Coordinates of C-alpha atoms in Angstrom, one line a residue:
Chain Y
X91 CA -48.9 -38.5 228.3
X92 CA -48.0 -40.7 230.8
X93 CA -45.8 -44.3 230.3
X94 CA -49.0 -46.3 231.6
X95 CA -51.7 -44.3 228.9
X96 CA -49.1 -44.8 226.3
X97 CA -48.8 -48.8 227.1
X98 CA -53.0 -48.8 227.4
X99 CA -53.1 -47.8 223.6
X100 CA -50.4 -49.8 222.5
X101 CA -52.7 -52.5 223.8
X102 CA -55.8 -51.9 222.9
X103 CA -54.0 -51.4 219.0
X104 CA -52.6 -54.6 219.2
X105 CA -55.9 -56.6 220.4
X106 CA -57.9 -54.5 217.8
X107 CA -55.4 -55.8 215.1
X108 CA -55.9 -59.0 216.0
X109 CA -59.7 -59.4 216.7
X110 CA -59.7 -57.4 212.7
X111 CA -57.2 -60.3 211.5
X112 CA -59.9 -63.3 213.1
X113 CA -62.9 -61.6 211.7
X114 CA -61.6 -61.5 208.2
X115 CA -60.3 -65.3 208.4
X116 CA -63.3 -66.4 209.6
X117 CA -65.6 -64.6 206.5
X118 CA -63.5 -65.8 204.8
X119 CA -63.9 -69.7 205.9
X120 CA -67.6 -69.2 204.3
X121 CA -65.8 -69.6 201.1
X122 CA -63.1 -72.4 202.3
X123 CA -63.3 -74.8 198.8
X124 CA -61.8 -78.2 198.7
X125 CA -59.0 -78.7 197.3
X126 CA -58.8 -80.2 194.3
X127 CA -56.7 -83.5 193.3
X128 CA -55.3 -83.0 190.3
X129 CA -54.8 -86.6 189.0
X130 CA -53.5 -88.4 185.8
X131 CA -57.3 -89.1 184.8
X132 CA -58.8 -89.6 181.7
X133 CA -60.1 -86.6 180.4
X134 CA -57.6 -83.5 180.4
X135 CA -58.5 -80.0 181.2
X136 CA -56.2 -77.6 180.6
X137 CA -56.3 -74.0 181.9
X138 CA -54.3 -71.1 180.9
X139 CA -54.6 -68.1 184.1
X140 CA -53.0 -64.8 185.6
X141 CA -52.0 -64.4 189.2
X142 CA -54.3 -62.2 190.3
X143 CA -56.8 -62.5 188.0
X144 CA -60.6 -62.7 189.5
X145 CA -62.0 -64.8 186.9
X146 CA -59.8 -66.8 186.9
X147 CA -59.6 -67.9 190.8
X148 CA -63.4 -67.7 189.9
X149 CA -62.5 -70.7 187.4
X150 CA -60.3 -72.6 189.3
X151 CA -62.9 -72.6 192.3
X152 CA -65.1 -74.0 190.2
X153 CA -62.9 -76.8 188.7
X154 CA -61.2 -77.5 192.3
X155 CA -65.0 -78.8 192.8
X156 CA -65.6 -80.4 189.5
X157 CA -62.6 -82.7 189.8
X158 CA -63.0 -83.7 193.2
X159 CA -67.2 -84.9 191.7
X160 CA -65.7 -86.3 188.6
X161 CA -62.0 -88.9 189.2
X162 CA -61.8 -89.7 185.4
X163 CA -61.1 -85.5 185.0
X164 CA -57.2 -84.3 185.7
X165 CA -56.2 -80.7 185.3
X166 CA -53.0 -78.7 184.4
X167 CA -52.8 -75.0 184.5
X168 CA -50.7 -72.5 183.5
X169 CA -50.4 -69.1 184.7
X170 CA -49.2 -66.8 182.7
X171 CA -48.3 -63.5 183.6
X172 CA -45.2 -64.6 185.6
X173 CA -44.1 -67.4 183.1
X174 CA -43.3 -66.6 179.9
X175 CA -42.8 -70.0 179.0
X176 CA -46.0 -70.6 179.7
X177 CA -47.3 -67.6 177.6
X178 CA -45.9 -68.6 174.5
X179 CA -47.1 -72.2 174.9
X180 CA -51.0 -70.4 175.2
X181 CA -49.5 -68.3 172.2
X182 CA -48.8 -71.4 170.0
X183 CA -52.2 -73.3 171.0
X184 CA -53.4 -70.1 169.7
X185 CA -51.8 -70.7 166.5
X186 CA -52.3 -74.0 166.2
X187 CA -56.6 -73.9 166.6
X188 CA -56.1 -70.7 164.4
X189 CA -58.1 -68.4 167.2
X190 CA -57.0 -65.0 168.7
X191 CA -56.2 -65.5 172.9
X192 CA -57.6 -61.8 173.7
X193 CA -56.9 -63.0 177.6
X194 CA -57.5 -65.4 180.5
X195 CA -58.7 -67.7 181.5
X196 CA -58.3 -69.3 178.8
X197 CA -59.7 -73.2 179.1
X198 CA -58.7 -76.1 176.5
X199 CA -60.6 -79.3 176.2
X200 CA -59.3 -81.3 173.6
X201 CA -59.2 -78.9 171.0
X202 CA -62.5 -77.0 172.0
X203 CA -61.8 -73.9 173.8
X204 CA -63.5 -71.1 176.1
X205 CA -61.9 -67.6 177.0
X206 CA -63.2 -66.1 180.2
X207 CA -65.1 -67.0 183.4
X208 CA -69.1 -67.5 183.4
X209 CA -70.5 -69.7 185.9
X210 CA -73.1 -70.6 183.6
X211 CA -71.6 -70.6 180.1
X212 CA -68.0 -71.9 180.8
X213 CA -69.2 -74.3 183.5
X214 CA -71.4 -75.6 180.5
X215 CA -68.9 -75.8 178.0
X216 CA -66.6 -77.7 180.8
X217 CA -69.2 -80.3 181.4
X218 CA -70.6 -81.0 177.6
X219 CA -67.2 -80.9 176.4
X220 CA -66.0 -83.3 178.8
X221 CA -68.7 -85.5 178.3
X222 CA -68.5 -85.2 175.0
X223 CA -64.7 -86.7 175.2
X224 CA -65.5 -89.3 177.5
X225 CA -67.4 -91.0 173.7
X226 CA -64.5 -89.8 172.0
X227 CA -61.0 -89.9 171.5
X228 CA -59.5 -86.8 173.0
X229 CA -56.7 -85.0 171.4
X230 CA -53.7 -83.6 173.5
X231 CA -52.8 -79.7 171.7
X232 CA -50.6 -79.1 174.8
X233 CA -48.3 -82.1 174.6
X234 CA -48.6 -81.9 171.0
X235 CA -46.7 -78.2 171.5
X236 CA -44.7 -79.7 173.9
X237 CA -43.3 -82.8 172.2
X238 CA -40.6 -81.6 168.8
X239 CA -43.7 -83.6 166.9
X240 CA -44.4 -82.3 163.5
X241 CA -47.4 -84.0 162.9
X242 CA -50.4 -81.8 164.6
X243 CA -53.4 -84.3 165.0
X244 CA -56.7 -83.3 163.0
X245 CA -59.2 -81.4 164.9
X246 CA -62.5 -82.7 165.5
X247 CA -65.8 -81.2 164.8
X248 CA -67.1 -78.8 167.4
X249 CA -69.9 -80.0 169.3
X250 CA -71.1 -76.4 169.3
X251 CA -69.5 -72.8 168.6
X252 CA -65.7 -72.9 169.8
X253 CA -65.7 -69.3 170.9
X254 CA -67.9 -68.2 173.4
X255 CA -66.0 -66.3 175.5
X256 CA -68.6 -64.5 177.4
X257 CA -65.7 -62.8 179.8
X258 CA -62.2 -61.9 179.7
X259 CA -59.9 -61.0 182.8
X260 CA -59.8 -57.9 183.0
X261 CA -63.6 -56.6 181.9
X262 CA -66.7 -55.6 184.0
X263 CA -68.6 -59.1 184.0
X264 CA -72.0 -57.8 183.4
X265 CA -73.6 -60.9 182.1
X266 CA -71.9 -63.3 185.0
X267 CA -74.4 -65.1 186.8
X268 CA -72.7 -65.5 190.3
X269 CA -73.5 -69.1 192.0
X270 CA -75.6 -68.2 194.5
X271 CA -74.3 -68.9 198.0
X272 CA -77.4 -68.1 199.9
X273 CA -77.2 -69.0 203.6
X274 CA -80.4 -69.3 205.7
X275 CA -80.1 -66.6 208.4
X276 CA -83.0 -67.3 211.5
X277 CA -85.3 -64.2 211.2
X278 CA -83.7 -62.4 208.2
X279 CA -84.0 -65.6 205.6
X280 CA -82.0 -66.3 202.7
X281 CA -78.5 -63.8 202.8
X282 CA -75.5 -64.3 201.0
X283 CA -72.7 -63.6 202.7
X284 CA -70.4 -62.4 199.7
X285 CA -73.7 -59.2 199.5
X286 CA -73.7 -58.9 203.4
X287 CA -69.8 -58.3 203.7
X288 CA -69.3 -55.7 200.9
X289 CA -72.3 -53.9 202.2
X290 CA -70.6 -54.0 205.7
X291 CA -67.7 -53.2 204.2
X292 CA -69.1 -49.9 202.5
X293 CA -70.9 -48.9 206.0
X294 CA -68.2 -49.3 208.1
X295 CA -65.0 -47.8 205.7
X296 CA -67.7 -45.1 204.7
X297 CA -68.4 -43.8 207.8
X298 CA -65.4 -43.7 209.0
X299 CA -64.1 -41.8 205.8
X300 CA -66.5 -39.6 206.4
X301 CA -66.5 -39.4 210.3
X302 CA -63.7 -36.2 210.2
X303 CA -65.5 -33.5 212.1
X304 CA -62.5 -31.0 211.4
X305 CA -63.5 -31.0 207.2
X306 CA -67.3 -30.5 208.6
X307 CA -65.4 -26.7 209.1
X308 CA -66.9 -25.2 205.5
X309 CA -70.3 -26.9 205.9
X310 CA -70.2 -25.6 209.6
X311 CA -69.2 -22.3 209.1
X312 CA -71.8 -21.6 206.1
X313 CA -74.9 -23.3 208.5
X314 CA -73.8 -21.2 211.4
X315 CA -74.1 -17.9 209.4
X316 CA -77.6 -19.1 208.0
X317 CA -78.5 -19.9 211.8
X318 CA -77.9 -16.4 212.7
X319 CA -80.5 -15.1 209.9
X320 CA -83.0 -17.3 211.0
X321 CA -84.1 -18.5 207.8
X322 CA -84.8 -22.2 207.3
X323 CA -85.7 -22.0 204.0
X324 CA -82.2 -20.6 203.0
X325 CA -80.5 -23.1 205.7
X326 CA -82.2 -26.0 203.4
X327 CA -81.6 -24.6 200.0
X328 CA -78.3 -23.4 200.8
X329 CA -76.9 -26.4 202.8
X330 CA -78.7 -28.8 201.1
X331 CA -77.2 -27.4 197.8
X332 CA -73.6 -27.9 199.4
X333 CA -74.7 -31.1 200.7
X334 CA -76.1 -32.7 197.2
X335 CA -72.6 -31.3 195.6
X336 CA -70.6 -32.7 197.9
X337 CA -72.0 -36.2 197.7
X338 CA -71.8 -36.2 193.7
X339 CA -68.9 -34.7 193.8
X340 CA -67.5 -37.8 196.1
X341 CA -69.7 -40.3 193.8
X342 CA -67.8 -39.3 191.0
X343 CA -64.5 -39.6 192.3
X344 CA -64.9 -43.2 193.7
X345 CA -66.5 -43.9 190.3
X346 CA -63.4 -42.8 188.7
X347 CA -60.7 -44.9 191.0
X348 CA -63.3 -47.8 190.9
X349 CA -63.3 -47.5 187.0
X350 CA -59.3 -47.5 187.3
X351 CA -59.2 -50.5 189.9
X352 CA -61.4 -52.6 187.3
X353 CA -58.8 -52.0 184.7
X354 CA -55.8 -52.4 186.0
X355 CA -56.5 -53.6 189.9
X356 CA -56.1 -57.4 189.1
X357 CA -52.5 -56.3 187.8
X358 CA -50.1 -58.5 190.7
X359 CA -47.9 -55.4 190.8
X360 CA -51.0 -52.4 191.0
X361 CA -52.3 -54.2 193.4
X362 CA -49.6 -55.1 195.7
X363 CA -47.9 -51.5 195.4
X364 CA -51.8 -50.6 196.5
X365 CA -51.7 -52.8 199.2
X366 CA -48.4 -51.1 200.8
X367 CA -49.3 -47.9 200.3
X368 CA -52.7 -48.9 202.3
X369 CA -50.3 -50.6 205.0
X370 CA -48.2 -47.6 205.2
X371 CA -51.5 -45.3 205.1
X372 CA -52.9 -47.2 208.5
X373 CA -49.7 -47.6 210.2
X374 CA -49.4 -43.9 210.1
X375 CA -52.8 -43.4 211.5
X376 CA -52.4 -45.8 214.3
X377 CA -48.8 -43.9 215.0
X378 CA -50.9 -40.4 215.3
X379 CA -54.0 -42.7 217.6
X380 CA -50.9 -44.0 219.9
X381 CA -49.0 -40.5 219.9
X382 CA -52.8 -38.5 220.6
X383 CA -52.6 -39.4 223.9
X384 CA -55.5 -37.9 226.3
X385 CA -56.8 -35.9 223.6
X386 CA -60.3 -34.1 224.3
X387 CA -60.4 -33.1 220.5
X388 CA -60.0 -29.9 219.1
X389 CA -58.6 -29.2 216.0
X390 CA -55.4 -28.9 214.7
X391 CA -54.0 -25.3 213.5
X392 CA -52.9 -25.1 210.1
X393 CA -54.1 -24.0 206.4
X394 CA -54.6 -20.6 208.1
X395 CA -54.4 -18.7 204.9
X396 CA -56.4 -21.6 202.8
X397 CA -59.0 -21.1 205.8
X398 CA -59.6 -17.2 205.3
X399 CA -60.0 -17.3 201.7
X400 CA -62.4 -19.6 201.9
X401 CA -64.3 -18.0 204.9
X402 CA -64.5 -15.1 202.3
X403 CA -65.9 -16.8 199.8
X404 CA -68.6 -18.3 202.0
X405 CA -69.3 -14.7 203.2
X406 CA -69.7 -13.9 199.5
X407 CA -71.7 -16.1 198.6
X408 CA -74.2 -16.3 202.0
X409 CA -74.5 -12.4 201.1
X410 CA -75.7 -13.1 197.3
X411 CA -78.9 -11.7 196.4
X412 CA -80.1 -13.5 193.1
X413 CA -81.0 -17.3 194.3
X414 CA -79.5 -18.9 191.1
X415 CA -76.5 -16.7 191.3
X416 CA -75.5 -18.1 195.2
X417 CA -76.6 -21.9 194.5
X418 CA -74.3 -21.8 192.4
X419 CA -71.4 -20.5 194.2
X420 CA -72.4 -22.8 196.8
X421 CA -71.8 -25.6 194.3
X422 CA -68.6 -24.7 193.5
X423 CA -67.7 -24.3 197.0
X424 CA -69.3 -27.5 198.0
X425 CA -66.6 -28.6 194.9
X426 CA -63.6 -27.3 195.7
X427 CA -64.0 -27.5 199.7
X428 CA -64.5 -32.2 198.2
X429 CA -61.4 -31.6 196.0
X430 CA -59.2 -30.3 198.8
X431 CA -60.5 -33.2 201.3
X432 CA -60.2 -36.1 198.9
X433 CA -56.0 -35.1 198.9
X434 CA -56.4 -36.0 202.3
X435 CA -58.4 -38.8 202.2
X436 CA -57.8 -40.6 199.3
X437 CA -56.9 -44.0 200.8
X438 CA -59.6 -45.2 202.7
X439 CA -62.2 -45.0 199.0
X440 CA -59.1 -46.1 197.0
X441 CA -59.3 -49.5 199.3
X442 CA -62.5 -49.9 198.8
X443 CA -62.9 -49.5 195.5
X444 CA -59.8 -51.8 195.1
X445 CA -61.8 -54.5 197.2
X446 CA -64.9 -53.9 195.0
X447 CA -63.4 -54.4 191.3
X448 CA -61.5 -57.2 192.5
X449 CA -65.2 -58.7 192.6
X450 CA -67.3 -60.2 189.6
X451 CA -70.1 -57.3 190.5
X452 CA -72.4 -56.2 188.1
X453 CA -72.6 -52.6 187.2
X454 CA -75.9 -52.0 189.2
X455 CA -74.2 -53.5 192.3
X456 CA -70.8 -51.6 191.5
X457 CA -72.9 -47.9 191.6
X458 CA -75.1 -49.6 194.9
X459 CA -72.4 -50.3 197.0
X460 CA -70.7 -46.9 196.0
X461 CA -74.0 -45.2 196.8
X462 CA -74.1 -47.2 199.9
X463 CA -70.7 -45.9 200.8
X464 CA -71.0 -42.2 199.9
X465 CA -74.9 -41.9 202.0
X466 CA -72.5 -43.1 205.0
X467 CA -69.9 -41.5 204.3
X468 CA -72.4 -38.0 204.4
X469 CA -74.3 -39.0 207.3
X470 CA -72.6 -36.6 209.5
X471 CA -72.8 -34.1 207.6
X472 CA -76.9 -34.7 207.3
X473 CA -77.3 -35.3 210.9
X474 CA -75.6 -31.8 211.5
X475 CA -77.8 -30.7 208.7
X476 CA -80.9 -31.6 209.7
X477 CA -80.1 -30.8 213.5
X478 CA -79.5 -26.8 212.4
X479 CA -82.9 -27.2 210.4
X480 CA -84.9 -28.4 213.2
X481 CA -83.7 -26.5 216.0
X482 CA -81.9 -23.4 214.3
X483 CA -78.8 -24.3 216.5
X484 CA -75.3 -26.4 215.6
X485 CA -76.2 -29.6 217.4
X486 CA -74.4 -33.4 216.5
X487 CA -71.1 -32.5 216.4
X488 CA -68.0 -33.7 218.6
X489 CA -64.1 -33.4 217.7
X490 CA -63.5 -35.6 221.0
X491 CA -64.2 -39.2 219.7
X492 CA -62.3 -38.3 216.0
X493 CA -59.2 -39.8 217.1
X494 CA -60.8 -43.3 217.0
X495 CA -61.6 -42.9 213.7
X496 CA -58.0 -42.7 213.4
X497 CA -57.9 -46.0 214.8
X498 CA -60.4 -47.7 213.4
X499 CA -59.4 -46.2 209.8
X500 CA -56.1 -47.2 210.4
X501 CA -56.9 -50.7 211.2
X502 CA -59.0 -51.5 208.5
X503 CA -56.5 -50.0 206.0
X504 CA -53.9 -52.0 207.3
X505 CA -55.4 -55.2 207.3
X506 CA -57.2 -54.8 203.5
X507 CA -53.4 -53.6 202.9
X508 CA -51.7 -56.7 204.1
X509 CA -54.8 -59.0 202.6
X510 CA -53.9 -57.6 198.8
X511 CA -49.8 -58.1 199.5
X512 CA -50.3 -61.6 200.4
X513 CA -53.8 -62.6 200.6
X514 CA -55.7 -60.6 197.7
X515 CA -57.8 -64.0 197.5
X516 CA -59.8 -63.7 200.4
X517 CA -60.5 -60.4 199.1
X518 CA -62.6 -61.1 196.1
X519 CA -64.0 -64.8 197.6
X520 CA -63.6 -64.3 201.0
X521 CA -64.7 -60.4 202.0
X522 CA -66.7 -60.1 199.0
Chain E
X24 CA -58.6 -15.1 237.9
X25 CA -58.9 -14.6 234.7
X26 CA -59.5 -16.9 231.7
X27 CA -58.0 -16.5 227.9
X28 CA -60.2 -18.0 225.6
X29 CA -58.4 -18.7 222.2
X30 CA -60.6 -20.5 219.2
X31 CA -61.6 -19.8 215.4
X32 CA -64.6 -19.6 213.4
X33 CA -63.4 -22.8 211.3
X34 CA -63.1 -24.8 214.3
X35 CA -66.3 -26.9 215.2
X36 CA -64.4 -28.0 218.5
X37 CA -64.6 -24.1 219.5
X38 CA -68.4 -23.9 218.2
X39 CA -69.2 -26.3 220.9
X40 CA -67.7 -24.7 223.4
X41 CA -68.8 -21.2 222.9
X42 CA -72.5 -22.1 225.0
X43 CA -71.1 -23.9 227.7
X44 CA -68.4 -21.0 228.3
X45 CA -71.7 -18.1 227.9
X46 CA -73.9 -20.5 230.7
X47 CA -70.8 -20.5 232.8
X48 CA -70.3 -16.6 232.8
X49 CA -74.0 -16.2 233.4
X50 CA -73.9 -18.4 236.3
X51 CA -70.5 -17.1 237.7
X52 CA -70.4 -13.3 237.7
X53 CA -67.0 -12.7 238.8
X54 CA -65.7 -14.7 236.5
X55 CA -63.0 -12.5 234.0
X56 CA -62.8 -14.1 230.3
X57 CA -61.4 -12.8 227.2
X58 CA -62.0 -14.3 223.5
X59 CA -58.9 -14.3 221.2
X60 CA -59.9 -15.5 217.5
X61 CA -56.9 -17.1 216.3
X62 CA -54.5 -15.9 214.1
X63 CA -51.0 -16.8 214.0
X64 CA -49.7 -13.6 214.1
X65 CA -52.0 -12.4 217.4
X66 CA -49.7 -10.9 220.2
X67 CA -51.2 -13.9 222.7
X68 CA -51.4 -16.6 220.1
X69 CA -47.5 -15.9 220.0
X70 CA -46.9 -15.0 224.0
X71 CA -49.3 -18.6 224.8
X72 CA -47.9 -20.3 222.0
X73 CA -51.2 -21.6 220.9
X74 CA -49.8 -23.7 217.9
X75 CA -51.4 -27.0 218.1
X76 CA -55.1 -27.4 218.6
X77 CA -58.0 -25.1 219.4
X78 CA -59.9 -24.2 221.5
X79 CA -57.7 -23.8 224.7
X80 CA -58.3 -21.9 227.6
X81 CA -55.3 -20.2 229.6
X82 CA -56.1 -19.7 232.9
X83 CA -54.2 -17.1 234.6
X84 CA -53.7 -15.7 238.2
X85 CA -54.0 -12.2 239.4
X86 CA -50.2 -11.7 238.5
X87 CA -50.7 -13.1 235.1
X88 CA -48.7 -16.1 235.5
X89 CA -50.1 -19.1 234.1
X90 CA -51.9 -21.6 236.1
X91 CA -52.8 -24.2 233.6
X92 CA -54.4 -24.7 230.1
X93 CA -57.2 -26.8 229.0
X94 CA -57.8 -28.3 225.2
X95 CA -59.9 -29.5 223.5
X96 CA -63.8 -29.9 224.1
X97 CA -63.9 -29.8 227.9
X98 CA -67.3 -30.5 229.5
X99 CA -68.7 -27.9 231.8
X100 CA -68.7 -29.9 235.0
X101 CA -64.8 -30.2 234.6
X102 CA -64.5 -26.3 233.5
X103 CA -66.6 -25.3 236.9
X104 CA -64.4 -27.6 239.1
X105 CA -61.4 -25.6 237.9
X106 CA -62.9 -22.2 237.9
X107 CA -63.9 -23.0 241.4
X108 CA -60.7 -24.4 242.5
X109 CA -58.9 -21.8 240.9
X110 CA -61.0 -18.2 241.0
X111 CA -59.6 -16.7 244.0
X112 CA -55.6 -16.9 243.1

């Protein structure tokens, strides 16, 4: 490979990077919120919150609004998880209003109190409560812990239940209502954007996961032996059967990491390690696009020995007289030929589903945006599906253009990498 | 002339190659290929050195030297320019 090929794709990396950096800033300027002045007002909000905890930017996206609409409002928060200080000040507030902190955020009005994010509920309790205060004498529980005082003041009489706490931190928000940011789009209507991007983001990451025409080898291999009996019936039952196996088999695992991601993926430290393992993951794959050079495709030679015992088995089964007997050793082929692949591609759907649970989704939209992914992520294999069936022959493959998905793959893995090291915000408010 | 064909079963790359190479020895007579499947332990996989990628194609001259090796999905046009250039040494 020549100095001035070399220099061409160092080039076109670098303008790729940037054009992916601009894109996501400018998304992300959809959600740009005002920022709010916190003041020495009147009526005193106090919220308790975790670095890198989605309800909780939720929340304070919320009040950086309310306070700018209402002057005689000030806020102080506390996070948390860093500050320990902090934690045992939320701790003694506890204590003091006699009521179990199971997690943030965690708001204090007075002495009434919310756990969780809702944007119908808490926003609610935020504006009766504060109302409620501007008629009556507020007391101040936080100074109160602060100050060496021994005299607590008495508590007032709830205005309703103290306790709602419709969500906590770190669980699945299936009864959040999500303010609806609609924007009118000319011809397609009423979008919002938060929707659009995710879905985007499961088309473009899912086909490029899935755009790897060197792990097609098994599904090739087992069509091209059907081709040569000349049976569509058997190239439908047989390939579809690996097909619908594979795709579950997929489903399943992103359902897994995206399960894990919604427990522990707003941990700072989980998702930063994440995030550098995703930079590291794309920087290699833009090292291997750079170092490809002219490459007509082709694939690479190893797992020689992996490769014939799995040619056997395919052999095996193909030759398998009872129906029942070889759909189901094309299941577990169709199994172990996803379990082998996901080793090697286990970064581009642990990104995603990072990006996804670090957004307030309901379960329906969590398993739609997974489907969405997976049915891209299998549309080569269904176009080279579909091609054997209609015209007995292997049509809609190519190894020559796989090195950009190395590129592209690479990119967006880097960038969603840098974004959760240092800018997991625009991840859950601006991306999705 | 003669052409060394090296490529696998598992390899969709080779797959699409294998009816462009038959149209080309339909259409050139003279032309002299031979298919190795690949296996690391083949007496040409060692002696070419195939190690990387598949398919290639070896072309060698009438005193079996090499003249050059293609990679990769080639397209036909660029496979007849060679053979053409190249069929007489």
């Amino acid at each position: 490979m020549n100095i001035l090929n070399l220099n061409k794709r160092i080039i076109w990396v670098f303008f790729s990077f940037i054009a992916c950096i601009v894109s996501l800033f400018l998304v992300a300027s959809v959600y740009a919120t005002n920022a709010s002045e916190v003041g020495q007002d009147k009526i005193k909000i106090y919220l308790f919150w975790g670095e890198g905890c989605p309800h909780c930017e939720s929340e304070k996206q919320f009040l950086n609004q309310y306070l700018a609409e209402n002057p005689d409002v000030s806020l102080t928060d506390y996070e948390v998880w860093g500050n320990k200080a902090n934690l045992d000040l939320l701790i003694k507030l506890g204590e003091r209003i006699d009521t179990e902190i199971r997690g943030v955020p965690f708001t204090l009005i007075g002495d009434r109190h919310t756990s969780g994010y809702s944007s119908s509920i808490t926003t609610a309790f935020i504006k009766d409560n504060v109302e409620y205060y501007r008629q009556n004498v507020q007391p101040d529980l936080v100074s109160e812990a602060n100050a060496p005082s021994p005299s607590p003041s008495p508590l007032s009489e709830p205005l309703s239940e103290p306790s709602v706490d419709p969500t906590l931190s770190n669980v699945a928000a299936d009864n959040t209502q999500e303010e609806d940011n609609r924007v009118n789009i000319p011809v397609f209507g009423e979008v919002n954007p938060k929707e659009v991007s995710l879905a985007l983001l499961a088309i473009v990451i899912g086909t490029i996961d899935g755009f790897n025409p060197c792990s097609l080898w098994v599904l090739l291999f087992l069509i091209s032996i059907l081709i040569g009996l000349e049976d569509r019936k058997k190239i439908l039952l047989y390939g579809g059967t690996f097909i619908l196996v594979e795709a579950l088999s997929y489903a399943a695992f992103m359902v897994a990491w995206l399960n894990l991601m919604l427990f522990v993926g707003f941990i700072g430290w989980v998702r930063t390690g994440l995030g550098m393992a995703a930079l590291i993951g794309g920087l290699y794959s833009l090292r291997n696009f750079i170092k490809s050079g002219k490459n007509n495709g082709g694939c690479s030679v190893t797992n020689e020995e992996k490769r014939e015992k799995m040619m056997k088995r395919v052999n095996k089964v193909t030759s398998e007289r009872t129906l029942w007997l070889a759909l189901a050793g094309i299941a577990a082929l169709a199994f172990s030929v996803n379990l082998i692949e996901l080793l090697c591609s286990a970064g581009l759907p642990a990104v995603f589903t990072q990006v996804l649970g670090l957004n307030n989704l309901s379960s329906v939209q969590y398993v739609g945006y997974v489907a969405l992914y997976i049915f891209f992520f299998m549309i080569d294999d269904l176009i080279v599906f579909i091609g054997a069936l209609a015209t007995l022959r292997l049509t809609g493959i190519s190894t020559k253009y796989s090195q950009y998905s190395h590129l592209i793959g690479g990119l967006i893995m880097a960038v969603i990498g840098l974004l959760l090291v240092f800018k997991p915000e625009v991840l859950w408010g601006g991306i999705g | 002339m003669k052409v060394i064909k090296f490529g696998a079963v598992w390899c969709p790359g080779c797959l699409i190659m294998r009816p462009r190479w038959q149209e080309l020895e339909k259409e050139i007579p003279g032309l002299k290929t031979e298919y190795v499947e690949y296996k690391a332990d083949h007496p040409l996989v060692e002696q070419y050195k195939i190690d990387d990628r598949l398919p290639v194609c070896v072309f060698i001259n009438k005193e079996g030297e090499e003249l050059l090796r293609l990679t990769g999905e080639i397209s036909k046009k660029h496979l007849l320019e060679v053979i053409n250039e190249n069929i007489d040494r």
